[in-house]
Short mmCIF file of C-alpha atoms in Angstrom, two decimals:
data_model
loop_
_atom_site.label_atom_id
_atom_site.label_comp_id
_atom_site.label_asym_id
_atom_site.label_seq_id
_atom_site.Cartn_x
_atom_site.Cartn_y
_atom_site.Cartn_z
CA MET A 20 55.55 -8.43 11.21
CA SER A 21 53.78 -11.27 9.37
CA LYS A 22 53.18 -11.30 5.64
CA LYS A 23 49.47 -10.71 6.30
CA ASP A 24 50.21 -7.64 8.44
CA SER A 25 52.68 -6.31 5.85
CA ALA A 26 50.10 -6.73 3.10
CA GLY A 27 47.51 -5.00 5.27
CA VAL A 28 49.83 -2.02 5.89
CA ALA A 29 50.46 -1.71 2.16
CA GLN A 30 46.71 -1.80 1.47
CA ILE A 31 46.03 0.88 4.05
CA LEU A 32 48.73 3.14 2.59
CA ALA A 33 47.43 2.63 -0.94
CA TYR A 34 43.87 3.33 0.23
CA LEU A 35 44.78 6.60 1.94
CA ASN A 36 46.82 7.75 -1.08
CA GLU A 37 44.01 6.86 -3.47
CA LYS A 38 41.22 8.56 -1.53
CA ASN A 39 43.41 11.49 -0.36
CA ARG A 40 41.05 12.52 2.41
CA PRO A 41 41.19 12.30 6.21
CA TYR A 42 40.10 9.13 7.98
CA SER A 43 40.08 7.83 11.53
CA ALA A 44 41.41 4.35 12.28
CA GLN A 45 37.79 3.24 12.78
CA ASP A 46 36.86 4.53 9.30
CA VAL A 47 39.74 2.65 7.66
CA PHE A 48 38.95 -0.52 9.61
CA THR A 49 35.29 -0.37 8.53
CA ASN A 50 36.07 0.38 4.88
CA LEU A 51 38.87 -2.20 4.46
CA GLN A 52 37.69 -4.91 6.82
CA LYS A 53 36.80 -7.36 4.06
CA GLN A 54 39.84 -6.58 1.90
CA CYS A 55 42.57 -6.56 4.55
CA GLY A 56 41.16 -9.01 7.04
CA LEU A 57 42.92 -7.09 9.85
CA GLY A 58 41.39 -6.51 13.26
CA LYS A 59 40.82 -3.01 14.58
CA THR A 60 43.89 -3.16 16.85
CA ALA A 61 46.10 -4.20 13.93
CA VAL A 62 44.72 -1.34 11.81
CA VAL A 63 45.45 1.19 14.58
CA LYS A 64 49.03 -0.09 14.94
CA ALA A 65 49.56 -0.08 11.16
CA MET A 66 48.40 3.52 10.81
CA GLU A 67 50.54 4.65 13.75
CA GLN A 68 53.52 2.89 12.15
CA LEU A 69 52.90 4.57 8.79
CA ALA A 70 52.64 7.94 10.53
CA GLN A 71 55.93 7.34 12.40
CA GLN A 72 57.58 6.42 9.12
CA GLY A 73 56.34 9.66 7.56
CA LYS A 74 54.37 7.84 4.88
CA ILE A 75 51.08 9.37 6.08
CA GLN A 76 50.20 12.40 8.19
CA GLU A 77 48.58 12.35 11.61
CA LYS A 78 46.51 15.04 13.35
CA VAL A 79 45.13 14.85 16.87
CA TYR A 80 41.74 16.42 17.67
CA GLY A 81 41.03 15.92 21.35
CA LYS A 82 41.00 12.19 21.94
CA GLN A 83 40.68 11.29 18.24
CA LYS A 84 43.46 10.87 15.71
CA ILE A 85 42.93 11.63 12.06
CA TYR A 86 45.16 10.20 9.32
CA PHE A 87 45.58 11.31 5.70
CA ALA A 88 47.99 10.89 2.82
CA ASP A 89 51.32 12.73 2.78
CA GLN A 90 50.53 15.77 0.65
CA SER A 91 54.14 16.29 -0.40
CA GLN A 92 53.85 13.41 -2.83
CA PHE A 93 51.13 15.17 -4.83
CA ALA A 94 51.84 17.89 -7.37
CA ASP A 95 50.66 21.40 -6.58
CA VAL A 96 47.37 22.37 -8.16
CA SER A 97 46.87 25.86 -9.54
CA ASP A 98 43.77 27.97 -8.95
CA ALA A 99 42.77 27.45 -12.58
CA GLU A 100 42.98 23.69 -12.17
CA LEU A 101 40.94 23.88 -8.96
CA LYS A 102 38.26 25.89 -10.75
CA GLU A 103 38.24 23.37 -13.56
CA MET A 104 37.87 20.53 -11.05
CA ASP A 105 35.06 22.37 -9.27
CA ALA A 106 33.29 22.88 -12.58
CA ARG A 107 33.71 19.20 -13.40
CA VAL A 108 32.37 18.21 -9.98
CA ALA A 109 29.32 20.45 -10.49
CA GLU A 110 28.78 18.96 -13.94
CA LEU A 111 29.00 15.41 -12.64
CA SER A 112 26.71 16.23 -9.71
CA ALA A 113 24.07 17.59 -12.10
CA GLU A 114 24.45 14.48 -14.25
CA VAL A 115 24.04 12.23 -11.20
CA GLN A 116 20.90 14.13 -10.18
CA THR A 117 19.42 13.76 -13.69
CA ILE A 118 20.22 10.06 -13.80
CA SER A 119 18.79 9.55 -10.30
CA GLN A 120 15.56 11.27 -11.32
CA SER A 121 15.35 9.08 -14.44
CA CYS A 122 15.93 5.99 -12.31
CA ARG A 123 13.11 6.98 -9.94
CA GLN A 124 10.78 7.53 -12.88
CA LEU A 125 11.72 4.19 -14.43
CA ASP A 126 11.26 2.50 -11.06
CA THR A 127 7.74 3.96 -10.81
CA GLU A 128 6.92 2.77 -14.33
CA LEU A 129 8.29 -0.68 -13.51
CA LYS A 130 6.10 -0.94 -10.41
CA GLU A 131 3.06 0.05 -12.48
CA LEU A 132 3.89 -2.58 -15.10
CA ASN A 133 4.42 -5.26 -12.45
CA SER A 134 1.06 -4.46 -10.88
CA SER A 135 -0.81 -4.57 -14.22
CA LEU A 136 -2.12 -7.67 -15.97
CA THR A 137 0.18 -9.64 -18.27
CA THR A 138 -0.81 -10.28 -21.88
CA ALA A 139 -1.76 -13.86 -21.04
CA GLU A 140 -3.88 -12.71 -18.06
CA MET A 141 -5.62 -10.07 -20.19
CA GLU A 142 -6.40 -12.63 -22.90
CA ALA A 143 -7.81 -15.02 -20.29
CA GLN A 144 -9.95 -12.24 -18.79
CA ILE A 145 -11.24 -11.29 -22.25
CA GLN A 146 -12.29 -14.89 -22.85
CA GLU A 147 -14.09 -14.97 -19.50
CA LEU A 148 -15.95 -11.73 -20.31
CA LYS A 149 -16.88 -13.06 -23.76
CA ALA A 150 -18.28 -16.22 -22.18
CA GLU A 151 -20.22 -14.14 -19.64
CA CYS A 152 -21.64 -11.91 -22.39
CA SER A 153 -22.62 -14.98 -24.38
CA GLY A 154 -24.53 -16.33 -21.37
CA TYR A 155 -26.38 -13.03 -20.92
CA ARG A 156 -27.19 -12.93 -24.64
CA GLU A 157 -28.69 -16.42 -24.49
CA ARG A 158 -30.83 -15.48 -21.50
CA LEU A 159 -32.01 -12.32 -23.28
CA ASP A 160 -32.90 -14.29 -26.42
CA LYS A 161 -34.92 -16.76 -24.32
CA ILE A 162 -36.78 -13.91 -22.63
CA LYS A 163 -37.54 -12.28 -26.00
CA SER A 164 -38.74 -15.55 -27.50
CA ALA A 165 -40.92 -16.54 -24.51
CA THR A 166 -44.65 -16.74 -25.15
CA ASN A 167 -45.79 -16.40 -21.55
CA HIS A 168 -45.30 -12.65 -21.19
CA VAL A 169 -47.61 -10.83 -18.79
CA THR A 170 -50.01 -8.60 -20.68
CA PRO A 171 -50.70 -5.02 -19.52
CA GLU A 172 -54.27 -6.07 -18.62
CA GLU A 173 -53.02 -8.93 -16.41
CA LYS A 174 -50.48 -6.65 -14.78
CA GLN A 175 -53.15 -4.04 -14.02
CA LYS A 176 -55.40 -6.74 -12.56
CA VAL A 177 -52.66 -7.89 -10.18
CA TYR A 178 -52.07 -4.29 -9.05
CA LYS A 179 -55.78 -3.78 -8.36
CA GLU A 180 -56.01 -7.00 -6.37
CA ARG A 181 -52.97 -5.99 -4.35
CA GLU A 182 -54.56 -2.60 -3.63
CA THR A 183 -57.77 -4.29 -2.47
CA TYR A 184 -55.95 -6.66 -0.15
CA VAL A 185 -53.84 -3.89 1.36
CA LYS A 186 -56.91 -1.77 2.02
CA GLU A 187 -58.64 -4.71 3.70
CA TRP A 188 -55.51 -5.40 5.73
CA ARG A 189 -55.40 -1.80 6.94
CA LYS A 190 -59.14 -1.81 7.71
CA ARG A 191 -58.99 -5.00 9.78
CA LYS A 192 -55.87 -3.89 11.61
CA ARG A 193 -57.59 -0.63 12.56
CA MET A 194 -60.65 -2.53 13.80
CA VAL A 195 -58.53 -4.85 15.95
CA THR A 196 -56.53 -1.92 17.31
CA ASP A 197 -59.74 -0.09 18.29
CA MET A 198 -61.21 -3.18 19.97
CA VAL A 199 -58.01 -3.91 21.89
CA GLY A 200 -57.88 -0.28 23.00
CA ALA A 201 -61.44 -0.45 24.29
CA ILE A 202 -60.79 -3.69 26.17
CA LEU A 203 -57.57 -2.37 27.73
CA GLU A 204 -59.47 0.52 29.30
CA GLY A 205 -60.91 -1.91 31.89
CA TYR A 206 -58.21 -4.57 31.71
CA PRO A 207 -55.93 -4.75 34.76
CA LYS A 208 -52.86 -5.98 32.93
CA SER A 209 -50.62 -4.61 30.21
CA LYS A 210 -51.36 -4.66 26.49
CA LYS A 211 -48.60 -7.21 25.92
CA GLN A 212 -50.07 -9.57 28.53
CA PHE A 213 -53.53 -9.22 27.01
CA LEU A 214 -52.31 -10.02 23.49
CA GLU A 215 -50.51 -13.09 24.78
CA GLU A 216 -53.54 -14.36 26.74
CA ALA A 217 -55.87 -13.71 23.79
CA GLY A 218 -53.47 -15.37 21.34
CA ILE A 219 -53.34 -12.29 19.11
CA GLU A 220 -50.23 -11.98 16.93
CA THR A 221 -49.30 -8.59 15.54
CA ASP A 222 -47.48 -7.57 12.37
CA GLU A 223 -44.57 -6.54 14.54
CA ASP A 224 -44.33 -10.04 16.01
CA HIS A 225 -43.67 -11.38 12.52
CA LYS A 226 -41.61 -8.33 11.48
CA VAL A 227 -44.07 -7.50 8.73
CA THR A 228 -44.54 -3.98 7.41
CA MET A 229 -47.73 -2.97 5.66
CA PRO A 230 -46.90 -1.88 2.09
CA ASN A 231 -48.02 1.38 0.59
CA ILE A 232 -50.94 1.25 -1.83
#
């Protein structure tokens, strides 16, 4: 056996004694692959050798072999000690759960902080908003200081003129509609053909809608 193989066997034995739980050869190969540097075949042979030497125990379950540390090398544990260990395991499990929950909470807070603006970004944004407000304030001051405001009388005059024009628009459109209707009663073609031949353009042609008064 080479020095590498001997070192690998020693590592496997130490691993099984340390963990003191059952493993298959595949488990040991996977867990110690980087440390031992042994191939799967070498691991299988090493574990069989250790079992033959009585340094580890072997159990066969169907086609699979399970290996574990020789229990005779460990001191007997009393029921009281087992209860104490169980209590310690429960205590550590609760502690792990609490720490895990704290880690998840901290991770959530970290994500929120990473997604928020930095101090420098907030300061830059404040400066931008101040500049924008300053621009609006200047525009407002100009509007307030302007001398060409529309008086209520001028505004009312514009509204009245608009109302007059809209009424006239509606009146003329109704007149044209009535005339076209009368002509179409004896016209052999369609309304569309008549409007085209007469060169009449409608509001709809220009996508214009008559406003309300």
